[in-house]
Tab-separated table of C-alpha atoms and ligand atoms in Angstrom:
chain	number	residue	atom	x	y	z
A	275	UNK	CA	-11.929	-14.774	55.901
A	276	UNK	CA	-10.760	-14.478	52.351
A	277	UNK	CA	-11.021	-11.333	50.254
A	278	UNK	CA	-13.282	-13.194	47.843
A	279	UNK	CA	-15.756	-13.709	50.718
A	280	UNK	CA	-15.741	-9.989	51.495
A	281	UNK	CA	-16.833	-9.217	47.929
A	282	UNK	CA	-19.628	-11.761	48.201
A	283	UNK	CA	-20.926	-10.527	51.517
A	284	UNK	CA	-21.158	-6.753	51.295
A	285	UNK	CA	-22.552	-5.540	54.640
A	286	UNK	CA	-22.033	-2.095	56.032
A	287	UNK	CA	-20.455	-1.971	59.513
A	288	UNK	CA	-19.649	-5.689	59.624
A	289	UNK	CA	-16.458	-6.723	61.423
A	290	UNK	CA	-13.978	-8.493	59.171
A	291	UNK	CA	-10.536	-10.030	59.519
A	292	UNK	CA	-8.192	-11.450	56.920
A	293	UNK	CA	-4.552	-12.016	56.018
A	294	UNK	CA	-3.200	-10.459	52.828
A	295	UNK	CA	-0.160	-9.086	51.016
A	296	UNK	CA	0.611	-5.393	50.541
A	297	UNK	CA	0.345	-4.067	46.997
A	298	UNK	CA	0.817	-0.461	48.053
A	299	UNK	CA	0.987	1.647	51.191
A	300	UNK	CA	0.283	5.355	51.018
A	301	UNK	CA	0.917	7.340	54.160
A	302	UNK	CA	-1.327	10.422	54.221
A	303	UNK	CA	-1.562	13.382	56.570
A	304	UNK	CA	-4.864	12.458	58.217
A	305	UNK	CA	-5.537	8.965	56.938
A	306	UNK	CA	-3.351	6.355	55.270
A	307	UNK	CA	-4.229	3.708	52.705
A	308	UNK	CA	-3.106	0.151	52.172
A	309	UNK	CA	-4.052	-1.807	49.086
A	310	UNK	CA	-4.015	-5.516	49.872
A	311	UNK	CA	-4.493	-8.717	47.938
A	312	UNK	CA	-4.711	-12.344	49.044
A	313	UNK	CA	-4.966	-13.905	45.588
A	314	UNK	CA	-8.427	-15.431	46.166
A	315	UNK	CA	-9.922	-12.925	43.733
A	316	UNK	CA	-8.649	-10.521	41.116
A	317	UNK	CA	-9.956	-7.667	43.311
A	318	UNK	CA	-7.852	-5.861	45.882
A	319	UNK	CA	-9.078	-4.388	49.133
A	320	UNK	CA	-8.416	-0.866	50.281
A	321	UNK	CA	-7.730	-0.551	53.986
A	322	UNK	CA	-7.892	2.849	55.633
A	323	UNK	CA	-5.915	3.366	58.825
A	324	UNK	CA	-5.164	6.286	61.136
A	325	UNK	CA	-2.654	7.333	63.733
A	326	UNK	CA	-4.825	5.794	66.453
A	327	UNK	CA	-3.469	2.323	65.597
A	328	UNK	CA	-1.168	1.233	68.413
A	329	UNK	CA	1.583	0.280	65.946
A	330	UNK	CA	0.768	3.096	63.484
A	331	UNK	CA	4.438	4.016	63.117
A	332	UNK	CA	5.439	0.495	61.987
A	333	UNK	CA	2.403	0.013	59.757
A	334	UNK	CA	2.979	3.312	57.992
A	335	UNK	CA	6.439	2.084	57.005
A	336	UNK	CA	5.376	-1.374	55.918
A	337	UNK	CA	6.742	-2.244	52.478
A	338	UNK	CA	5.182	-3.654	49.330
A	339	UNK	CA	5.116	-7.464	49.435
A	340	UNK	CA	4.775	-7.718	53.231
A	341	UNK	CA	2.023	-9.810	54.836
A	342	UNK	CA	-0.499	-8.299	57.243
A	343	UNK	CA	-3.352	-9.565	59.401
A	344	UNK	CA	-6.108	-6.956	59.333
A	345	UNK	CA	-9.109	-6.518	61.593
A	346	UNK	CA	-11.567	-3.802	60.754
A	347	UNK	CA	-15.013	-2.635	59.804
A	348	UNK	CA	-16.486	-2.775	56.310
A	349	UNK	CA	-17.756	0.501	54.970
A	350	UNK	CA	-19.712	0.372	51.718
A	351	UNK	CA	-18.700	2.949	49.120
A	352	UNK	CA	-21.362	2.597	46.410
A	353	UNK	CA	-20.354	5.752	44.564
A	354	UNK	CA	-16.776	4.591	43.968
A	355	UNK	CA	-15.152	1.927	41.737
A	356	UNK	CA	-14.453	-0.292	44.737
A	357	UNK	CA	-17.725	-1.328	46.431
A	358	UNK	CA	-16.243	-1.057	49.954
A	359	UNK	CA	-13.233	-0.228	52.037
A	360	UNK	CA	-12.082	-1.488	55.410
A	361	UNK	CA	-11.526	0.882	58.324
A	362	UNK	CA	-8.749	-0.854	60.240
A	363	UNK	CA	-9.079	-1.358	64.000
A	364	UNK	CA	-5.994	-3.544	64.303
A	365	UNK	CA	-3.161	-4.442	61.937
A	366	UNK	CA	-0.543	-7.034	62.752
A	367	UNK	CA	2.605	-7.253	60.641
A	368	UNK	CA	3.135	-10.967	60.042
A	369	UNK	CA	6.169	-10.713	57.778
A	370	UNK	CA	8.083	-7.919	56.110
A	371	UNK	CA	9.421	-8.003	52.552
A	372	UNK	CA	12.867	-6.594	51.826
A	373	UNK	CA	13.087	-3.097	50.264
A	374	UNK	CA	14.006	-4.306	46.790
A	375	UNK	CA	11.023	-6.611	46.395
A	376	UNK	CA	10.845	-6.723	42.580
A	377	UNK	CA	7.101	-6.127	42.213
A	378	UNK	CA	6.845	-2.476	43.147
A	379	UNK	CA	3.676	-0.603	42.286
A	380	UNK	CA	4.660	0.487	38.768
A	381	UNK	CA	3.724	-1.446	35.628
A	382	UNK	CA	6.105	-4.180	34.579
A	383	UNK	CA	6.528	-5.631	31.104
A	384	UNK	CA	5.605	-9.265	30.534
A	385	UNK	CA	9.224	-9.852	29.457
A	386	UNK	CA	10.547	-8.567	32.780
A	387	UNK	CA	7.999	-10.626	34.705
A	388	UNK	CA	9.048	-13.779	32.817
A	389	UNK	CA	12.454	-13.452	34.503
A	390	UNK	CA	10.776	-13.660	37.915
A	391	UNK	CA	8.269	-16.421	37.268
A	392	UNK	CA	8.393	-17.377	40.959
A	393	UNK	CA	6.765	-14.014	41.767
A	394	UNK	CA	4.778	-13.019	38.705
A	395	UNK	CA	1.635	-14.972	39.663
A	396	UNK	CA	1.188	-12.321	42.385
A	397	UNK	CA	0.449	-9.658	39.774
A	398	UNK	CA	-3.109	-8.972	38.670
A	399	UNK	CA	-2.445	-9.981	35.061
A	400	UNK	CA	-1.035	-13.372	36.003
A	401	UNK	CA	-3.606	-13.867	38.739
A	402	UNK	CA	-6.219	-13.539	35.986
A	403	UNK	CA	-4.384	-15.706	33.432
A	404	UNK	CA	-3.712	-18.588	35.807
A	405	UNK	CA	-7.194	-18.537	37.309
A	406	UNK	CA	-8.620	-18.716	33.778
A	407	UNK	CA	-6.224	-21.595	33.100
A	408	UNK	CA	-7.566	-23.406	36.157
A	409	UNK	CA	-11.206	-22.676	35.273
A	410	UNK	CA	-10.671	-23.847	31.686
A	411	UNK	CA	-9.097	-27.114	32.860
A	412	UNK	CA	-12.052	-27.765	35.160
A	413	UNK	CA	-14.509	-26.853	32.386
A	414	UNK	CA	-12.874	-29.394	30.078
A	415	UNK	CA	-13.192	-32.122	32.699
A	416	UNK	CA	-16.814	-31.073	33.321
A	417	UNK	CA	-17.633	-31.306	29.622
A	418	UNK	CA	-16.193	-34.777	29.151
A	419	UNK	CA	-17.479	-36.165	32.442
A	420	UNK	CA	-20.940	-34.841	31.644
A	421	UNK	CA	-20.746	-36.648	28.295
A	422	UNK	CA	-19.777	-39.934	29.969
A	423	UNK	CA	-16.156	-39.974	28.774
A	424	UNK	CA	-13.611	-41.908	30.841
A	425	UNK	CA	-10.538	-39.937	31.882
A	426	UNK	CA	-7.468	-42.049	31.140
A	427	UNK	CA	-3.905	-41.314	32.252
A	428	UNK	CA	-1.656	-42.424	29.425
A	429	UNK	CA	2.066	-43.035	30.066
A	430	UNK	CA	4.577	-40.218	30.225
A	431	UNK	CA	7.567	-42.484	29.648
A	432	UNK	CA	7.094	-44.360	26.397
A	433	UNK	CA	8.921	-46.146	23.614
A	434	UNK	CA	6.704	-44.844	20.802
A	435	UNK	CA	6.961	-41.628	18.812
A	436	UNK	CA	3.212	-41.319	18.270
A	437	UNK	CA	3.553	-38.509	15.735
A	438	UNK	CA	6.555	-39.995	13.941
A	439	UNK	CA	8.141	-36.555	13.813
A	440	UNK	CA	11.320	-37.445	15.690
A	441	UNK	CA	10.846	-34.697	18.254
A	442	UNK	CA	11.163	-36.763	21.402
A	443	UNK	CA	13.211	-36.095	24.506
A	444	UNK	CA	15.130	-39.206	25.516
A	445	UNK	CA	14.832	-40.766	28.972
A	446	UNK	CA	18.145	-42.075	30.261
A	447	UNK	CA	19.767	-43.183	33.500
A	448	UNK	CA	23.294	-42.170	34.508
A	449	UNK	CA	26.320	-44.152	35.603
A	450	UNK	CA	28.545	-43.071	38.523
A	451	UNK	CA	30.354	-40.611	36.255
A	452	UNK	CA	27.092	-39.014	35.136
A	453	UNK	CA	27.459	-40.566	31.725
A	454	UNK	CA	24.015	-41.238	30.219
A	455	UNK	CA	23.037	-44.886	29.799
A	456	UNK	CA	20.616	-44.870	26.904
A	457	UNK	CA	19.011	-48.303	26.807
A	458	UNK	CA	20.084	-49.601	30.172
A	459	UNK	CA	16.975	-49.300	32.286
A	460	UNK	CA	14.166	-50.483	30.006
A	461	UNK	CA	16.367	-52.493	27.659
A	462	UNK	CA	15.228	-50.223	24.858
A	463	UNK	CA	15.189	-46.566	23.937
A	464	UNK	CA	12.744	-44.607	26.070
A	465	UNK	CA	11.397	-41.108	25.645
A	466	UNK	CA	8.930	-38.608	27.075
A	467	UNK	CA	5.588	-38.840	25.339
A	468	UNK	CA	4.712	-36.518	22.457
A	469	UNK	CA	1.072	-37.657	22.544
A	470	UNK	CA	-1.075	-40.140	24.466
A	471	UNK	CA	-3.188	-40.877	21.414
A	472	UNK	CA	-2.067	-44.426	20.646
A	473	UNK	CA	-2.779	-45.578	24.188
A	474	UNK	CA	-6.039	-43.623	24.247
A	475	UNK	CA	-7.127	-45.487	21.092
A	476	UNK	CA	-6.719	-48.787	22.935
A	477	UNK	CA	-8.908	-47.509	25.787
A	478	UNK	CA	-11.520	-46.130	23.362
A	479	UNK	CA	-12.026	-49.682	22.136
A	480	UNK	CA	-12.900	-50.605	25.719
A	481	UNK	CA	-14.919	-47.563	26.889
A	482	UNK	CA	-15.993	-46.021	23.543
A	483	UNK	CA	-15.387	-42.466	24.813
A	484	UNK	CA	-12.156	-41.532	26.581
A	485	UNK	CA	-9.952	-38.491	27.029
A	486	UNK	CA	-6.490	-37.758	28.299
A	487	UNK	CA	-5.388	-34.492	29.847
A	488	UNK	CA	-1.732	-34.435	30.638
A	489	UNK	CA	1.741	-33.125	29.963
A	490	UNK	CA	3.375	-33.726	26.583
A	491	UNK	CA	6.942	-33.049	25.547
A	492	UNK	CA	8.392	-32.014	22.224
A	493	UNK	CA	12.003	-31.292	21.432
A	494	UNK	CA	11.128	-28.899	18.608
A	495	UNK	CA	13.770	-26.259	18.224
A	496	UNK	CA	11.177	-23.860	16.782
A	497	UNK	CA	11.580	-20.657	18.708
A	498	UNK	CA	8.081	-19.211	18.392
A	499	UNK	CA	5.511	-17.646	20.666
A	500	UNK	CA	3.269	-20.707	20.243
A	501	UNK	CA	5.616	-23.637	20.920
A	502	UNK	CA	6.735	-24.913	24.285
A	503	UNK	CA	8.914	-27.944	25.017
A	504	UNK	CA	6.515	-29.053	27.755
A	505	UNK	CA	2.826	-28.375	27.252
A	506	UNK	CA	-0.493	-29.901	28.227
A	507	UNK	CA	-2.739	-31.618	25.752
A	508	UNK	CA	-6.305	-32.875	25.900
A	509	UNK	CA	-6.820	-35.901	23.658
A	510	UNK	CA	-10.326	-37.337	23.379
A	511	UNK	CA	-10.790	-40.521	21.376
A	512	UNK	CA	-14.173	-41.938	20.392
A	513	UNK	CA	-14.757	-45.386	18.933
A	514	UNK	CA	-17.191	-45.518	15.982
A	515	UNK	CA	-16.875	-41.747	15.327
A	516	UNK	CA	-16.073	-40.563	11.812
A	517	UNK	CA	-14.420	-37.272	10.894
A	518	UNK	CA	-17.599	-35.231	10.902
A	519	UNK	CA	-18.608	-36.483	14.374
A	520	UNK	CA	-15.081	-35.576	15.463
A	521	UNK	CA	-15.480	-32.010	14.163
A	522	UNK	CA	-18.806	-31.742	15.938
A	523	UNK	CA	-17.169	-32.860	19.201
A	524	UNK	CA	-14.394	-30.262	18.883
A	525	UNK	CA	-16.913	-27.477	18.334
A	526	UNK	CA	-19.194	-28.552	21.182
A	527	UNK	CA	-16.315	-28.929	23.600
A	528	UNK	CA	-14.888	-25.498	22.801
A	529	UNK	CA	-18.255	-23.789	23.050
A	530	UNK	CA	-18.883	-25.436	26.422
A	531	UNK	CA	-15.520	-24.183	27.688
A	532	UNK	CA	-16.068	-20.655	26.337
A	533	UNK	CA	-19.470	-20.489	28.033
A	534	UNK	CA	-18.255	-21.919	31.302
A	535	UNK	CA	-15.294	-19.533	31.497
A	536	UNK	CA	-17.566	-16.597	30.661
A	537	UNK	CA	-19.757	-17.510	33.619
A	538	UNK	CA	-17.049	-18.359	36.133
A	539	UNK	CA	-14.218	-16.089	35.008
A	540	UNK	CA	-15.979	-12.937	33.870
A	541	UNK	CA	-14.120	-10.660	36.305
A	542	UNK	CA	-10.763	-12.025	35.100
A	543	UNK	CA	-11.732	-11.765	31.430
A	544	UNK	CA	-12.970	-8.226	31.946
A	545	UNK	CA	-9.652	-7.290	33.535
A	546	UNK	CA	-7.646	-9.035	30.795
A	547	UNK	CA	-9.581	-7.073	28.196
A	548	UNK	CA	-8.013	-3.919	29.650
A	549	UNK	CA	-4.420	-5.179	29.604
A	550	UNK	CA	-4.181	-7.914	26.932
A	551	UNK	CA	-6.870	-7.683	24.293
A	552	UNK	CA	-9.622	-5.069	23.916
A	553	UNK	CA	-12.932	-6.766	23.099
A	554	UNK	CA	-11.868	-10.048	24.708
A	555	UNK	CA	-15.194	-10.679	26.454
A	556	UNK	CA	-17.222	-9.998	23.300
A	557	UNK	CA	-14.860	-12.254	21.328
A	558	UNK	CA	-15.501	-15.172	23.656
A	559	UNK	CA	-19.227	-14.478	23.717
A	560	UNK	CA	-19.265	-14.658	19.920
A	561	UNK	CA	-17.137	-17.816	19.893
A	562	UNK	CA	-19.504	-19.531	22.292
A	563	UNK	CA	-22.417	-19.296	19.860
A	564	UNK	CA	-21.220	-18.524	16.305
A	565	UNK	CA	-20.777	-21.065	13.529
A	566	UNK	CA	-17.259	-22.190	12.642
A	567	UNK	CA	-16.303	-22.648	8.973
A	568	UNK	CA	-15.151	-25.927	7.364
A	569	UNK	CA	-12.786	-25.799	4.362
A	570	UNK	CA	-11.160	-28.728	2.615
A	571	UNK	CA	-7.409	-28.503	2.190
A	572	UNK	CA	-7.981	-28.329	-1.564
A	573	UNK	CA	-10.261	-25.294	-1.155
A	574	UNK	CA	-7.653	-23.653	1.045
A	575	UNK	CA	-4.964	-24.098	-1.600
A	576	UNK	CA	-7.300	-22.508	-4.132
A	577	UNK	CA	-8.178	-19.591	-1.844
A	578	UNK	CA	-4.529	-18.928	-1.010
A	579	UNK	CA	-3.153	-19.216	-4.539
A	580	UNK	CA	-5.887	-16.936	-5.835
A	581	UNK	CA	-5.090	-14.369	-3.132
A	582	UNK	CA	-1.411	-14.489	-4.121
A	583	UNK	CA	-2.236	-14.256	-7.856
A	584	UNK	CA	-4.444	-11.232	-7.215
A	585	UNK	CA	-1.702	-9.724	-5.064
A	586	UNK	CA	-4.075	-9.465	-2.115
A	587	UNK	CA	-1.372	-10.896	0.107
A	588	UNK	CA	2.364	-11.435	0.019
A	589	UNK	CA	3.441	-14.469	2.053
A	590	UNK	CA	7.022	-15.291	2.916
A	591	UNK	CA	6.259	-18.492	1.028
A	592	UNK	CA	4.132	-17.670	-2.020
A	593	UNK	CA	4.574	-21.066	-3.673
A	594	UNK	CA	1.088	-22.378	-2.993
A	595	UNK	CA	0.278	-25.730	-4.516
A	596	UNK	CA	-1.254	-29.057	-3.493
A	597	UNK	CA	1.142	-30.740	-1.077
A	598	UNK	CA	2.245	-27.578	0.704
A	599	UNK	CA	2.476	-27.973	4.473
A	600	UNK	CA	0.575	-24.826	5.424
A	601	UNK	CA	2.672	-22.394	7.431
A	602	UNK	CA	1.372	-20.228	10.248
A	603	UNK	CA	1.182	-17.258	7.847
A	604	UNK	CA	-1.149	-19.225	5.559
A	605	UNK	CA	-3.242	-20.561	8.413
A	606	UNK	CA	-3.655	-17.149	9.949
A	607	UNK	CA	-4.528	-15.468	6.652
A	608	UNK	CA	-7.251	-18.052	6.100
A	609	UNK	CA	-8.937	-17.694	9.482
A	610	UNK	CA	-8.132	-14.031	10.189
A	611	UNK	CA	-8.612	-12.379	6.799
A	612	UNK	CA	-10.649	-14.747	4.625
A	613	UNK	CA	-13.064	-16.392	7.068
A	614	UNK	CA	-12.577	-14.180	10.125
A	615	UNK	CA	-13.613	-17.000	12.432
A	616	UNK	CA	-12.385	-20.383	13.651
A	617	UNK	CA	-11.858	-22.582	10.609
A	618	UNK	CA	-11.686	-26.347	10.328
A	619	UNK	CA	-9.415	-27.524	7.528
A	620	UNK	CA	-10.001	-31.147	6.538
A	621	UNK	CA	-8.610	-33.780	4.186
A	622	UNK	CA	-4.920	-32.925	4.006
A	623	UNK	CA	-2.489	-34.710	1.647
A	624	UNK	CA	-1.304	-37.917	3.300
A	625	UNK	CA	2.364	-36.962	2.857
A	626	UNK	CA	2.186	-34.103	5.344
A	627	UNK	CA	0.214	-35.909	8.047
A	628	UNK	CA	0.891	-38.674	10.575
A	629	UNK	CA	0.923	-42.384	9.699
A	630	UNK	CA	-2.233	-43.285	11.632
A	631	UNK	CA	-4.684	-41.102	9.701
A	632	UNK	CA	-7.427	-42.705	7.608
A	633	UNK	CA	-6.668	-42.784	3.891
A	634	UNK	CA	-9.557	-41.282	1.907
A	635	UNK	CA	-10.980	-43.003	-1.174
A	636	UNK	CA	-9.070	-40.539	-3.433
A	637	UNK	CA	-5.925	-42.359	-2.174
A	638	UNK	CA	-4.104	-39.042	-1.805
A	639	UNK	CA	-5.711	-37.309	1.174
A	640	UNK	CA	-6.370	-38.418	4.749
A	641	UNK	CA	-9.286	-37.773	7.100
A	642	UNK	CA	-7.425	-35.140	9.086
A	643	UNK	CA	-8.823	-32.033	10.727
A	644	UNK	CA	-7.007	-28.986	12.065
A	645	UNK	CA	-8.846	-26.155	13.769
A	646	UNK	CA	-7.261	-22.789	13.007
A	647	UNK	CA	-8.226	-19.745	15.060
A	648	UNK	CA	-7.514	-16.025	14.620
A	649	UNK	CA	-4.468	-14.784	16.506
A	650	UNK	CA	-3.133	-18.272	17.255
A	651	UNK	CA	-3.198	-20.479	14.164
A	652	UNK	CA	-3.499	-24.210	14.891
A	653	UNK	CA	-5.422	-24.844	18.094
A	654	UNK	CA	-6.526	-28.435	17.486
A	655	UNK	CA	-5.180	-31.286	15.358
A	656	UNK	CA	-7.059	-34.529	14.907
A	657	UNK	CA	-8.252	-37.204	12.524
A	658	UNK	CA	-10.242	-40.300	11.832
A	659	UNK	CA	-7.838	-43.210	12.382
A	660	UNK	CA	-6.815	-45.730	9.771
A	661	UNK	CA	-8.807	-48.833	10.629
A	662	UNK	CA	-7.416	-51.159	7.960
A	663	UNK	CA	-4.526	-53.276	9.220
A	664	UNK	CA	-2.765	-53.659	5.852
A	665	UNK	CA	-3.151	-49.999	5.023
A	666	UNK	CA	-1.686	-48.977	8.365
A	667	UNK	CA	1.226	-51.321	7.786
A	668	UNK	CA	1.787	-49.702	4.370
A	669	UNK	CA	1.887	-46.254	5.943
A	670	UNK	CA	4.410	-47.437	8.546
A	671	UNK	CA	6.621	-48.805	5.789
A	672	UNK	CA	6.293	-45.686	3.640
A	673	UNK	CA	7.309	-43.524	6.603
A	674	UNK	CA	10.082	-45.902	7.775
A	675	UNK	CA	8.353	-46.620	11.078
A	676	UNK	CA	9.289	-50.066	12.402
A	677	UNK	CA	5.927	-51.867	12.773
A	678	UNK	CA	7.251	-54.359	15.325
A	679	UNK	CA	7.669	-51.459	17.787
A	680	UNK	CA	3.973	-50.723	17.349
A	681	UNK	CA	2.640	-54.256	17.031
A	682	UNK	CA	0.327	-53.812	20.053
A	683	UNK	CA	-1.183	-50.763	18.338
A	684	UNK	CA	-1.495	-52.317	14.882
A	685	UNK	CA	-3.066	-55.414	16.443
A	686	UNK	CA	-5.999	-53.321	17.682
A	687	UNK	CA	-7.136	-53.443	14.043
A	688	UNK	CA	-7.271	-57.243	14.183
A	689	UNK	CA	-9.322	-57.548	17.348
A	690	UNK	CA	-12.443	-55.774	16.081
A	691	UNK	CA	-12.007	-52.112	15.214
A	692	UNK	CA	-14.639	-50.029	13.452
A	693	UNK	CA	-13.767	-46.378	12.923
A	694	UNK	CA	-12.228	-44.268	15.656
A	695	UNK	CA	-11.609	-40.559	15.742
A	696	UNK	CA	-10.029	-38.117	18.095
A	697	UNK	CA	-8.083	-34.928	18.403
A	698	UNK	CA	-5.465	-33.110	20.416
A	699	UNK	CA	-6.175	-29.689	21.857
A	700	UNK	CA	-3.103	-27.724	22.897
A	701	UNK	CA	-4.189	-26.480	26.306
A	702	UNK	CA	-1.779	-23.516	26.417
A	703	UNK	CA	-2.977	-22.326	23.022
A	704	UNK	CA	-6.542	-22.441	24.321
A	705	UNK	CA	-5.511	-20.425	27.393
A	706	UNK	CA	-3.747	-17.902	25.117
A	707	UNK	CA	-6.929	-17.577	23.081
A	708	UNK	CA	-9.103	-17.232	26.191
A	709	UNK	CA	-6.898	-14.647	27.862
A	710	UNK	CA	-5.714	-12.652	24.847
A	711	UNK	CA	-2.104	-13.536	25.675
A	712	UNK	CA	0.275	-13.472	22.733
A	713	UNK	CA	3.159	-15.547	24.082
A	714	UNK	CA	2.856	-19.154	25.281
A	715	UNK	CA	5.521	-18.395	27.912
A	716	UNK	CA	2.951	-16.257	29.711
A	717	UNK	CA	0.269	-18.930	30.105
A	718	UNK	CA	2.590	-21.635	31.482
A	719	UNK	CA	3.309	-21.272	35.211
A	720	UNK	CA	6.994	-22.105	34.690
A	721	UNK	CA	7.609	-22.404	30.937
A	722	UNK	CA	10.120	-24.769	29.358
A	723	UNK	CA	11.381	-23.637	25.940
A	724	UNK	CA	14.667	-24.148	24.035
A	725	UNK	CA	17.654	-22.785	26.024
A	726	UNK	CA	15.376	-22.015	28.937
A	727	UNK	CA	15.038	-24.224	32.002
A	728	UNK	CA	14.737	-21.890	34.955
A	729	UNK	CA	12.616	-22.307	38.061
B	835	4AD	O1	-1.306	-31.645	15.922
B	835	4AD	P1	-0.652	-32.450	17.007
B	835	4AD	O2	0.778	-32.793	16.842
B	835	4AD	O3	-1.567	-33.758	17.154
B	835	4AD	C1	-1.319	-34.828	17.966
B	835	4AD	O4	-0.447	-34.903	18.786
B	835	4AD	C2	-2.348	-35.915	17.831
B	835	4AD	N1	-1.813	-37.139	18.430
B	835	4AD	C3	-3.629	-35.472	18.482
B	835	4AD	C4	-4.703	-36.523	18.398
B	835	4AD	O5	-5.265	-36.700	17.357
B	835	4AD	N2	-4.996	-37.188	19.501
B	835	4AD	O6	-0.824	-31.689	18.384
B	835	4AD	C5	-2.107	-31.338	18.869
B	835	4AD	C6	-2.138	-29.914	19.368
B	835	4AD	C7	-1.791	-28.869	18.306
B	835	4AD	O7	-2.912	-28.551	17.531
B	835	4AD	C8	-1.356	-27.700	19.174
B	835	4AD	O8	-2.466	-26.982	19.685
B	835	4AD	C9	-0.682	-28.389	20.343
B	835	4AD	O9	-1.142	-29.718	20.376
B	835	4AD	N3	0.776	-28.381	20.216
B	835	4AD	C10	1.595	-27.593	20.939
B	835	4AD	N4	1.329	-26.679	21.878
B	835	4AD	C11	2.374	-26.050	22.443
B	835	4AD	N5	3.661	-26.285	22.130
B	835	4AD	C12	3.980	-27.207	21.181
B	835	4AD	N6	5.262	-27.457	20.917
B	835	4AD	C13	2.916	-27.914	20.549
B	835	4AD	N7	2.855	-28.871	19.601
B	835	4AD	C14	1.554	-29.150	19.420
B	836	MG	MG1	-0.872	-30.647	14.221
């Protein structure tokens, strides 16, 4: 049996047996108490045992972290927090943990737990976070599969810098002296992908609706609580969609995920509300139904410069004018203070966005969309794609991107291409938002960040 099953089958006097790990062991005068967890649910089980156990002496000394096989009888306890406890009839010690097992019963800081990432998933907080992560991933697949999208696995090793930001990790081989050979293997420079978008666009022309869900890599040296060097991204791409259909897709997908996680992860969310973010459950309930705001970039510049002029806010960067690449402080002020809800910002100046975005008729903005959310900032980045071959070539030249490297991608525009839109959702940022976690290092099982490659 698993502990999850026990919670789903509450029957007084029923015989149960299960294997679980010791969270605490309290030796009392008349009766003693073990608190056990097997990870299958956020809930622990309390096991009561007495001196009549044949190995009582050993069990009473069993340490935190050890693994036990328990046989016993369920006794319902409707007046207490825990709906039942188990009166042990037999306890077998399967393996003993050493005395300085790092996860003793006291509370540990998230920073301390980060140093022992191989163990931290055993704590209640991380049990909840990583189960929500798993539920959210499944919910995303459910949403897209239900909507007839094709799941496409785009390459991890690539020769293109899809975002043109020069933040790629190189892929090399080594000679006998461990000297890196940069172009040896593929006969060209290779790197880990920063985005599967360009390949997804090719598949969207074949299937109309596709999505990727995979690891992405960025060698950004930004040392923030929202950037990781290895993170997971969901990138849907839909042929014939314009920007407004793209925005609609983002909102529907998020609301589906919020609803699904509320249904399937309520116990975890309820627990996380007590340790990470008060009001978490209500926040997600609201997000699953409320309207999100849309602002144009131009409106945002107006809102921000007015707020600065009226001294309502003092940013680190108060120079707000058209062309500014919005910083996190600006993004968060907009969605947290001004709108107080998720906010789509659309039509950014072309200079601050990627080469593949559709040039608007004003010739100075592109059909881009970012979704900014309170507490996080940018959660989603997407756009309508440039569908004009010559225009795309111009953008490559303006941004010093060699078009021959991307000829296969540019050629898509010559083989019949009518509008295409898509977006990238940073999966860790979504998990942070869902779990009320403030550091991306705590939603990645084994995080990779600058100067940090442990585990
Ligand atoms: O805005 P980005 O760079 O967009 C793209 O990569 C497009 N190709 C997406 C598309 O249109 N198909 O990244 C998308 C999202 C960001 O909004 C953010 O949530 C997340 O990916 N992201 C990161 N998450 C964690 N760590 C990082 N270093 C991230 N960089 C981007
Ligand atoms: Mg972006």
